PDB file of C-alpha atoms in Angstrom:
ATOM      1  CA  UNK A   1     -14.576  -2.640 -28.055  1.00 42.00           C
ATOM      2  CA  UNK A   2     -14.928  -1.213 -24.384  1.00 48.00           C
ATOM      3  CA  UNK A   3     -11.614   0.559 -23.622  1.00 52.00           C
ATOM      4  CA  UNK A   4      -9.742  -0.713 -20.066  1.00 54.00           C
ATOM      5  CA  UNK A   5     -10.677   1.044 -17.103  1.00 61.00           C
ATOM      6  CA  UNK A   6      -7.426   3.077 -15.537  1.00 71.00           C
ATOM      7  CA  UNK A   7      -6.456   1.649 -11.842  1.00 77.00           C
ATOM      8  CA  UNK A   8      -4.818   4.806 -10.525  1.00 82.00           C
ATOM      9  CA  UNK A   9      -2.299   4.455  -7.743  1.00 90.00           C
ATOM     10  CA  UNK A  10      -2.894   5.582  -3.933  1.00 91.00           C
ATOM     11  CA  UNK A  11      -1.337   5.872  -1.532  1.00 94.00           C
ATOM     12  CA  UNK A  12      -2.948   4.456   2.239  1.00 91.00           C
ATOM     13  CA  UNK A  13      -2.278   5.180   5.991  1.00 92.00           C
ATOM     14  CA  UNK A  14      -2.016   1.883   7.296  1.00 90.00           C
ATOM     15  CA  UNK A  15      -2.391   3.006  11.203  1.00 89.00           C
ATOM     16  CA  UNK A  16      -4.910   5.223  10.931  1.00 86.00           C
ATOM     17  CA  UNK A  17      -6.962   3.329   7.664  1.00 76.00           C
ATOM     18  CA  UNK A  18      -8.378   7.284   6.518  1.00 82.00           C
ATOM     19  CA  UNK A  19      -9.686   7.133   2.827  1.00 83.00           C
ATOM     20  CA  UNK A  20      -6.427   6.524   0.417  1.00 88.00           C
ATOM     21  CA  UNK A  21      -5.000   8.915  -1.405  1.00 91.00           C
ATOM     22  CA  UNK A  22      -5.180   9.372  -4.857  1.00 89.00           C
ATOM     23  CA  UNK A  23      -2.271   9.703  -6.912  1.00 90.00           C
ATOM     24  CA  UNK A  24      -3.781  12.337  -9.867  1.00 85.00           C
ATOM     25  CA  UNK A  25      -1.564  11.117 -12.113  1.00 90.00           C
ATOM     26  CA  UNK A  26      -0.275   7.500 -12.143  1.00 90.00           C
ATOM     27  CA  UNK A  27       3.967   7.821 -11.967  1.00 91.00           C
ATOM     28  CA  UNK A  28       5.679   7.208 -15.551  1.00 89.00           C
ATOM     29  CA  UNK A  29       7.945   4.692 -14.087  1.00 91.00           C
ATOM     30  CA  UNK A  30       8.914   3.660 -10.658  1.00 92.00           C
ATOM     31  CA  UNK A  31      12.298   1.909  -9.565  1.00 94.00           C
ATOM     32  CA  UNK A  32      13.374  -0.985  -6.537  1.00 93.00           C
ATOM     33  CA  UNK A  33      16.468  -1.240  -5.041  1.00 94.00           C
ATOM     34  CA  UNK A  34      17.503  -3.655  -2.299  1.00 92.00           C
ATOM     35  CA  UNK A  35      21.432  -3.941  -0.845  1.00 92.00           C
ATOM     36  CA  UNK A  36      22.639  -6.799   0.649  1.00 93.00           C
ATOM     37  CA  UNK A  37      25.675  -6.897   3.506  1.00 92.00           C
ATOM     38  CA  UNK A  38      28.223  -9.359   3.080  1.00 92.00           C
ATOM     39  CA  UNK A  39      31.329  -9.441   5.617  1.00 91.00           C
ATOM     40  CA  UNK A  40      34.161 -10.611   4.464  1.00 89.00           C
ATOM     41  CA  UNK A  41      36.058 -12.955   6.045  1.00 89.00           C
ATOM     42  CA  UNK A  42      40.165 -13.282   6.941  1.00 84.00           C
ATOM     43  CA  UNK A  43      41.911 -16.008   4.407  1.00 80.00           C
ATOM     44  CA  UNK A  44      45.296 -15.943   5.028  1.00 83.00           C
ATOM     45  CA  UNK A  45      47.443 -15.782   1.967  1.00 81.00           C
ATOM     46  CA  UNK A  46      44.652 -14.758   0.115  1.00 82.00           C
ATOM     47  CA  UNK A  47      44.381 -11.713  -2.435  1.00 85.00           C
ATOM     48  CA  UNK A  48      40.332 -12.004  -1.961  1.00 86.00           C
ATOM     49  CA  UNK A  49      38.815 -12.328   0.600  1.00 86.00           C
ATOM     50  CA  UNK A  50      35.924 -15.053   1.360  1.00 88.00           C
ATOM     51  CA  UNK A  51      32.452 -13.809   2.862  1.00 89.00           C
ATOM     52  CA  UNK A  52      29.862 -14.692   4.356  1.00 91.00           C
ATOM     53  CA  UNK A  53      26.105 -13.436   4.299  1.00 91.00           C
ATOM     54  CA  UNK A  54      25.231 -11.008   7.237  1.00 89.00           C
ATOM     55  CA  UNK A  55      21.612  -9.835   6.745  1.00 88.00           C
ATOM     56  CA  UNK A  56      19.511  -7.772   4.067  1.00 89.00           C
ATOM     57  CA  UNK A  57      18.510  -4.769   3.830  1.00 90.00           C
ATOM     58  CA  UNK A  58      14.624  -3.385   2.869  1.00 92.00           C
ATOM     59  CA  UNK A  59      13.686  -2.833  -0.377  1.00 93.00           C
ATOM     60  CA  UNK A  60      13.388   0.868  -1.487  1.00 94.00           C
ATOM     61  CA  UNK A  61      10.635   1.915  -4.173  1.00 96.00           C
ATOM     62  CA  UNK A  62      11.408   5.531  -5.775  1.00 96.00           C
ATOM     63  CA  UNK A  63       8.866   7.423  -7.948  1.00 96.00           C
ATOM     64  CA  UNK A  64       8.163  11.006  -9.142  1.00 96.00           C
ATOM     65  CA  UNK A  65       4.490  11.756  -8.554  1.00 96.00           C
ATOM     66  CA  UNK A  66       2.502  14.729 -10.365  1.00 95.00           C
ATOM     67  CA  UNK A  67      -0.717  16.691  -9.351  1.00 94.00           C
ATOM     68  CA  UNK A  68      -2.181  19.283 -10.925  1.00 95.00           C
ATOM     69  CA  UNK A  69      -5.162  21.442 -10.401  1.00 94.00           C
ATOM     70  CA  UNK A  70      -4.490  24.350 -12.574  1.00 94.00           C
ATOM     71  CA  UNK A  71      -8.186  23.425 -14.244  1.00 92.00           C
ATOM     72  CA  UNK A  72     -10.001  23.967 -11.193  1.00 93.00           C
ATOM     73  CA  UNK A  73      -7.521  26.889 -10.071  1.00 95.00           C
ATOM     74  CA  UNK A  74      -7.424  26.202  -6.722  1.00 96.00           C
ATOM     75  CA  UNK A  75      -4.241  25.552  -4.133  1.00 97.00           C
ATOM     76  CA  UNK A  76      -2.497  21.901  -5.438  1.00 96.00           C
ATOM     77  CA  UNK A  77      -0.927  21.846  -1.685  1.00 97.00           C
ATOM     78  CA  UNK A  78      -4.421  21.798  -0.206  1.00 96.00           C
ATOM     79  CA  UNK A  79      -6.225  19.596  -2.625  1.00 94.00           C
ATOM     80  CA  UNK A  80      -3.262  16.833  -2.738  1.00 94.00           C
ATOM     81  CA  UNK A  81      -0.036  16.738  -1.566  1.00 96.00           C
ATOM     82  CA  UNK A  82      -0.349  18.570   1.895  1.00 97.00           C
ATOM     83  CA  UNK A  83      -2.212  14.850   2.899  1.00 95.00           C
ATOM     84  CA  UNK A  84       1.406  13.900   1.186  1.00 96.00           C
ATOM     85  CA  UNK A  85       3.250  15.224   3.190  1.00 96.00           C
ATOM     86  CA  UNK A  86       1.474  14.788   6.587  1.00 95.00           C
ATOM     87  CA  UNK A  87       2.464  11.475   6.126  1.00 96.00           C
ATOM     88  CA  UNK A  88       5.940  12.109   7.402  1.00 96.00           C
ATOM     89  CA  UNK A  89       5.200  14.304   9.731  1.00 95.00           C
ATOM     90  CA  UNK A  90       4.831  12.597  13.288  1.00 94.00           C
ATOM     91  CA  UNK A  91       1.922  11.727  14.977  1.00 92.00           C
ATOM     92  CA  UNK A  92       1.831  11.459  18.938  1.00 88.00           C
ATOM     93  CA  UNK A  93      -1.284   9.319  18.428  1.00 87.00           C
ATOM     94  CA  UNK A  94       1.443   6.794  16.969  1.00 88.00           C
ATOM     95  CA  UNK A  95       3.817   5.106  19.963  1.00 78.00           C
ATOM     96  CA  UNK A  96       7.293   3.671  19.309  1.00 72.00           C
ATOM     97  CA  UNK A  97       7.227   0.404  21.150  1.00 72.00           C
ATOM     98  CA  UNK A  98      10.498   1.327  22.336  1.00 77.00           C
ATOM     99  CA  UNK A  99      10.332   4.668  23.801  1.00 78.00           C
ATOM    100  CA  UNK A 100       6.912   5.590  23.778  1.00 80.00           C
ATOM    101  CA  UNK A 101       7.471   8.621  21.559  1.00 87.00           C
ATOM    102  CA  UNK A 102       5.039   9.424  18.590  1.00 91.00           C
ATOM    103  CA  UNK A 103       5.940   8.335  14.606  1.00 92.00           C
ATOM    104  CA  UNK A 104       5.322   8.914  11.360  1.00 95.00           C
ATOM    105  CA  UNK A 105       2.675   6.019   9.995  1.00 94.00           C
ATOM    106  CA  UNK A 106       3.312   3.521   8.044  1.00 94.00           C
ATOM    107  CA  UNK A 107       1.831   3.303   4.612  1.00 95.00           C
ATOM    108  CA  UNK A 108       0.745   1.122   1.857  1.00 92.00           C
ATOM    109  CA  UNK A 109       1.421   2.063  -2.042  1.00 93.00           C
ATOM    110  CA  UNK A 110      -1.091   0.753  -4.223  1.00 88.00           C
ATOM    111  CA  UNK A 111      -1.413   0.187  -7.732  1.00 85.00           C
ATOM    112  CA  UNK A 112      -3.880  -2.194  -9.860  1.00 74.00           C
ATOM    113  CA  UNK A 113      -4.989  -5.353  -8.533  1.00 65.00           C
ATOM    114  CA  UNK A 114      -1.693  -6.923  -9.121  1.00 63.00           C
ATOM    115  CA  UNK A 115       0.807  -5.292  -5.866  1.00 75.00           C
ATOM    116  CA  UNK A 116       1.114  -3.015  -3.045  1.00 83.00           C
ATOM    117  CA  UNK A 117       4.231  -2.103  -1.307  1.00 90.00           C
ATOM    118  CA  UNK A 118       3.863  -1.757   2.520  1.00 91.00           C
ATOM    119  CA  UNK A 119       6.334   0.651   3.570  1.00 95.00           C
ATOM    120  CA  UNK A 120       7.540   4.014   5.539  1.00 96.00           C
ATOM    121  CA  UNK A 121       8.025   7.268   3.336  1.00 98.00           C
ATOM    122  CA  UNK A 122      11.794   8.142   3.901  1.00 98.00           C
ATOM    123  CA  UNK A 123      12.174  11.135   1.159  1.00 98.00           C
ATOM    124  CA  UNK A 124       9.957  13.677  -0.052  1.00 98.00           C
ATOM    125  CA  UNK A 125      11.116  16.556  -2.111  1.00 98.00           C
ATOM    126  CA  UNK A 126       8.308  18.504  -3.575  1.00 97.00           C
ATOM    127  CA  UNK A 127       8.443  21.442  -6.456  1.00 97.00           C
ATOM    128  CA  UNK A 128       6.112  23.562  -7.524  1.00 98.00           C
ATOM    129  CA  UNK A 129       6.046  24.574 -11.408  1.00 96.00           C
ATOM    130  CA  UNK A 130       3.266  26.108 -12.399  1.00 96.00           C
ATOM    131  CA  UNK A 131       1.455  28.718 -10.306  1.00 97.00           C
ATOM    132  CA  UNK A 132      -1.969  31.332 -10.717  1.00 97.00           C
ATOM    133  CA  UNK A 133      -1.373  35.061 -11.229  1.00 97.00           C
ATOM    134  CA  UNK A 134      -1.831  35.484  -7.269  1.00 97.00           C
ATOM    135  CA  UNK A 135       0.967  32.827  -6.653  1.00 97.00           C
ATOM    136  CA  UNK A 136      -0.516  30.041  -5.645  1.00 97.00           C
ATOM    137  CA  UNK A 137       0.884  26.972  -6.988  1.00 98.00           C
ATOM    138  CA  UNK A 138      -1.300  24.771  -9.119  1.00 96.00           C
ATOM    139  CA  UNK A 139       1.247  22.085 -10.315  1.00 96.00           C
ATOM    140  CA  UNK A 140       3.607  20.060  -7.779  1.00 97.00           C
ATOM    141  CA  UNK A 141       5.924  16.999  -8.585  1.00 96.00           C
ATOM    142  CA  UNK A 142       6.808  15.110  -5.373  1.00 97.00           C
ATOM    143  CA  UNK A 143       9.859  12.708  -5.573  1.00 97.00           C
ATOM    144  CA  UNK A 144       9.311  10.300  -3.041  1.00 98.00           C
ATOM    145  CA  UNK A 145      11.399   7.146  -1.238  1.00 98.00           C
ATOM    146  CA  UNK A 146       9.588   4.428   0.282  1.00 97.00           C
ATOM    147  CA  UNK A 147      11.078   1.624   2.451  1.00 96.00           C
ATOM    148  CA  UNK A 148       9.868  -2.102   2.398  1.00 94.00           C
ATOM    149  CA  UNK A 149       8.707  -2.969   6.073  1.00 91.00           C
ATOM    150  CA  UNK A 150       7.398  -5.905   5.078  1.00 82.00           C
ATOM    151  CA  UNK A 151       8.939  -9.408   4.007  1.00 73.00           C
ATOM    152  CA  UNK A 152       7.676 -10.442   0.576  1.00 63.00           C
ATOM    153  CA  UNK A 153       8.123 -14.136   1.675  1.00 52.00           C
ATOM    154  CA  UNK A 154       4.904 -13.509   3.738  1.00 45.00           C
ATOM    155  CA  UNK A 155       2.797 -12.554   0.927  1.00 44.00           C
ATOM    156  CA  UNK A 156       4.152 -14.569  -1.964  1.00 38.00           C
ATOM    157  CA  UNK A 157       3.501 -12.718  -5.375  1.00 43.00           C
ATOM    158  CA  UNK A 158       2.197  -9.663  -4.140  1.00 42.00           C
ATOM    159  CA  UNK A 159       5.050  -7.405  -5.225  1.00 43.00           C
ATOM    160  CA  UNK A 160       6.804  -6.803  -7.880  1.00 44.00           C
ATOM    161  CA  UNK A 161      10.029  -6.946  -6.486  1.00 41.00           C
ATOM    162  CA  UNK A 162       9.615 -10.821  -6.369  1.00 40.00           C
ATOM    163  CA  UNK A 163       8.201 -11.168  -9.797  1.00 38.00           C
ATOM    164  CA  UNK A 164       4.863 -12.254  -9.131  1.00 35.00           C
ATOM    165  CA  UNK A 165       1.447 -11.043 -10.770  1.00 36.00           C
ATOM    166  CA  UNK A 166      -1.815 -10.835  -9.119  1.00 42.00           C
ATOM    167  CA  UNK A 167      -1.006 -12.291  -6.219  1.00 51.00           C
ATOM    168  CA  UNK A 168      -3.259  -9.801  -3.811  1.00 60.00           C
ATOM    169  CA  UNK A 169      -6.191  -7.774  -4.579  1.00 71.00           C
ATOM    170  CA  UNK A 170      -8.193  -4.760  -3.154  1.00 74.00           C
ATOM    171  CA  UNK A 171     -11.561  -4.620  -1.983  1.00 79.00           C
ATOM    172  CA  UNK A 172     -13.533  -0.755  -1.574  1.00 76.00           C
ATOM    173  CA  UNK A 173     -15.710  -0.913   1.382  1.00 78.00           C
ATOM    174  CA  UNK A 174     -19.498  -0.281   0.577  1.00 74.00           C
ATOM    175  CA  UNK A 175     -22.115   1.105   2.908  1.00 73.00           C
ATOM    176  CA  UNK A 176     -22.960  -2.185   4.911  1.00 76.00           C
ATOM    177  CA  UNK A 177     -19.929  -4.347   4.178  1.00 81.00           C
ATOM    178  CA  UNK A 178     -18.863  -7.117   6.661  1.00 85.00           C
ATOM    179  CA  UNK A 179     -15.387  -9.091   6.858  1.00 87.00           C
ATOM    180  CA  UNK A 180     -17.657 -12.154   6.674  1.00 84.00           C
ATOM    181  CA  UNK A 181     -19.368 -10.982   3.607  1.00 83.00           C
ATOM    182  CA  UNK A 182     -16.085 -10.097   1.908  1.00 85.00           C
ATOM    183  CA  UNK A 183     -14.453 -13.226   2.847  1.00 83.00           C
ATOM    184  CA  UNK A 184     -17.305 -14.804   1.168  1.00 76.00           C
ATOM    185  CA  UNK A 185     -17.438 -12.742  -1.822  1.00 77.00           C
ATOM    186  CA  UNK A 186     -13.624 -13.536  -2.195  1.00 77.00           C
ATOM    187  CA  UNK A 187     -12.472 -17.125  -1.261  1.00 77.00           C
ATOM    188  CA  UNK A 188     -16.264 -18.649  -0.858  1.00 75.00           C
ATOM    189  CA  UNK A 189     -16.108 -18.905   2.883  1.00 79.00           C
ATOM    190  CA  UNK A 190     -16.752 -16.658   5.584  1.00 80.00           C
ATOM    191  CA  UNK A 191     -14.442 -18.341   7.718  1.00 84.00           C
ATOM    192  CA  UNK A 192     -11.508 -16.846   6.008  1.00 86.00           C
ATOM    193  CA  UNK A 193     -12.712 -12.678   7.646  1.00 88.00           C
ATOM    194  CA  UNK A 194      -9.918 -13.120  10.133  1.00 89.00           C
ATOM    195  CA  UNK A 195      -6.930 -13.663   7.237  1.00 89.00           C
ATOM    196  CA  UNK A 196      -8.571 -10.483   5.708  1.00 89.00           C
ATOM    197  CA  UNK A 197      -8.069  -8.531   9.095  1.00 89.00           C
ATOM    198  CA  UNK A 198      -5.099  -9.555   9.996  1.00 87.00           C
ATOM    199  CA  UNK A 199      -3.837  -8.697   6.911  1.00 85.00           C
ATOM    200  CA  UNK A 200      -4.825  -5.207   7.281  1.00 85.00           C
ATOM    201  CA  UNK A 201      -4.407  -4.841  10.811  1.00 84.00           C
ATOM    202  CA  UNK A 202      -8.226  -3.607  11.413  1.00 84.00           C
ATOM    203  CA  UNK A 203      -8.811  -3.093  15.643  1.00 77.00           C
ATOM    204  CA  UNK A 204     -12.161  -2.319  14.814  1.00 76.00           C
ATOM    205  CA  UNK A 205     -13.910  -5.962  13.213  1.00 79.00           C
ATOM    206  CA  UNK A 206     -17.419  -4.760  13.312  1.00 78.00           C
ATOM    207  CA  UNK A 207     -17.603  -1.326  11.387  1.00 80.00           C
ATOM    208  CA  UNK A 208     -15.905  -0.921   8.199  1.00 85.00           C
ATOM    209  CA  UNK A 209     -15.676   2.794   6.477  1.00 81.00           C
ATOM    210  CA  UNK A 210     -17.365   2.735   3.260  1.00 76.00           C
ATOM    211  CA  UNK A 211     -14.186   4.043   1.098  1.00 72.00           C
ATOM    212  CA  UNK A 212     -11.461   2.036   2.957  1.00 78.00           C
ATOM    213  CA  UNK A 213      -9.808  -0.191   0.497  1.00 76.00           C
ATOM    214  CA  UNK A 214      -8.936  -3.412   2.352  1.00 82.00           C
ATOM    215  CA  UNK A 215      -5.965  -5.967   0.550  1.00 82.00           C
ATOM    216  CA  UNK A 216      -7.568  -9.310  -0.259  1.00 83.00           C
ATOM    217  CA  UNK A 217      -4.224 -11.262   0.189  1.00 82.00           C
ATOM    218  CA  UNK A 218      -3.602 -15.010  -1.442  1.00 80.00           C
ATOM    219  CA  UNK A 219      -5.691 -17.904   0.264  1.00 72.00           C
ATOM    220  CA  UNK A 220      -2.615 -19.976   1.988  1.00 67.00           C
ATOM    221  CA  UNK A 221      -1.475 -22.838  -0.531  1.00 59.00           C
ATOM    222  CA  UNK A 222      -3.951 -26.255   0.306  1.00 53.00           C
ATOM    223  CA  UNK A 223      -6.998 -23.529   1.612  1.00 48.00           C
ATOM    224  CA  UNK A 224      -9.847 -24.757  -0.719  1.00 42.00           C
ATOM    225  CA  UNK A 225     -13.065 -22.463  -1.099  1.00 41.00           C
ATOM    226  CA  UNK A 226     -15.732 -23.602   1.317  1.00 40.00           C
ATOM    227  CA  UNK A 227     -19.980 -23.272   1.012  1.00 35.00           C
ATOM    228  CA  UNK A 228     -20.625 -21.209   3.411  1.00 34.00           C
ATOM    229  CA  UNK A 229     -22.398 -22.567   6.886  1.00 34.00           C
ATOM    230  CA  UNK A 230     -25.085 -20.360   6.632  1.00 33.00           C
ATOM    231  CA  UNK A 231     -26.363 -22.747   3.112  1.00 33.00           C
ATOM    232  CA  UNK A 232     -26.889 -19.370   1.500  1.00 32.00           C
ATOM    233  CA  UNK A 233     -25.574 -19.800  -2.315  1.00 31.00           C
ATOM    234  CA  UNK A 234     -24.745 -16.160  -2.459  1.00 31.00           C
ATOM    235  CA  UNK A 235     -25.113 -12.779  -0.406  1.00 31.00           C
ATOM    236  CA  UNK A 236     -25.883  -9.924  -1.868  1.00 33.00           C
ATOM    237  CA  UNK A 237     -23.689  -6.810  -0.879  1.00 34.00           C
ATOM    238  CA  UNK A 238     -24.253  -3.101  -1.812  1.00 35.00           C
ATOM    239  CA  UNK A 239     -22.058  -2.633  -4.774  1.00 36.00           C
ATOM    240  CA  UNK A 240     -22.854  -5.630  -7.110  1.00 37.00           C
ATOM    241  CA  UNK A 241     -21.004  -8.499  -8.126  1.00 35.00           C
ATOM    242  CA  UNK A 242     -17.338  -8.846  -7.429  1.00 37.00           C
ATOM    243  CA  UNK A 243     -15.737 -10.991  -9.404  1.00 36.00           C
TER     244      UNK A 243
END
């Protein structure tokens, strides 16, 4: 019996779309909280209060992340998490729509083919615990806070905050890849490349990087699978069958 392959978790910069990064160990657990605000309102004679909804507040994901490269003895800080950690640093390349000032970017936590969670890194608190003879650290655990900027309701069963599974799924670009191809590969019609952009913002349609990982979100509800105009029954796309 084959064994399962291992998805490993990664975490992507959605502004600037660089290679993800891997998580070197998957986390051991992860947790969601969400808070709502509810106002209450003045009942005269009343020992409680009645209230009324204001408005709800993102979703926060909280994990403990390890990487270790004691084998190959060289810096964990340069191999991993310093690409961590850049990602709440800010970048002038980044505007605020506001007041034109540079940002952190916004990034996408992926795991398996079942969710992502598009959010903004809040907290990171790294340790090192384990280090060479010369001091250099080969062993860091990052805790780490991410906020939902995204509402679920746009994505149904993507996350697992609302309960779904396998709602969305990920596609690696290969040498040569086209939206239109994917979109084919995917729902069966290569009219479908734009809901696979807009879905991952891409500015640039015409050149994918081979190593991106693009989300493949849910067709829309009534969207049936079309044969593609071009009457080809199937096009053949560096990196063999997806299924």
């Amino acid at each position: 019996m084959t064994e399962p392959t291992i998805a490993h978790a990664s975490i992507m910069n959605l502004d600037t779309k660089e290679a993800p990064i891997p998580c070197h160990f998957n986390p051991s657990e992860y947790s969601f909280s969400k808070q709502n605000t509810w106002a209450p309102v003045k009942t005269n004679g009343a020992n409680v209060p009645q209230v009324e909804f204001s408005n709800g507040q993102p979703a926060t994901l909280q994990m403990q992340l390890l990487f270790d490269t004691y084998t190959e003895g060289k810096d964990v800080r340069k191999v991993y998490t310093d690409r961590v950690w850049a990602l709440m640093l800010v970048d002038e390349g980044l505007k605020d729509k506001k007041n034109q000032k540079g940002r952190p970017p916004k990034v996408r936590f992926h795991w398996g083919s079942s969710w992502s969670f598009d959010a903004v890194i809040t907290s990171i608190t790294q340790r090192f615990t384990l280090f060479l003879a010369d001091g250099t650290p080969v062993r860091a655990l990052l805790d780490m806070s991410f906020q939902q900027i995204t509402d679920e309701k746009l994505f149904p069963k993507q996350n697992p905050t609302s309960g779904g599974v396998g709602g969305e799924r990920v596609w690696t670009v290969q040498e040569g890849d086209t939206l239109r191809q994917i979109a084919y590969r995917e729902y069966g019609d290569v009219g479908q490349w734009k809901l696979i952009a807009e879905a991952n913002r891409l500015d640039d349609l015409r050149h994918l990087r081979p190593g991106a990982q693009l989300t493949i979100p849910p067709r829309p509800r009534g969207g049936d699978a079309r044969t593609a105009a071009t009457g080809e029954r199937r096009l053949q796309v560096r990196g063999g069958t997806h299924e």
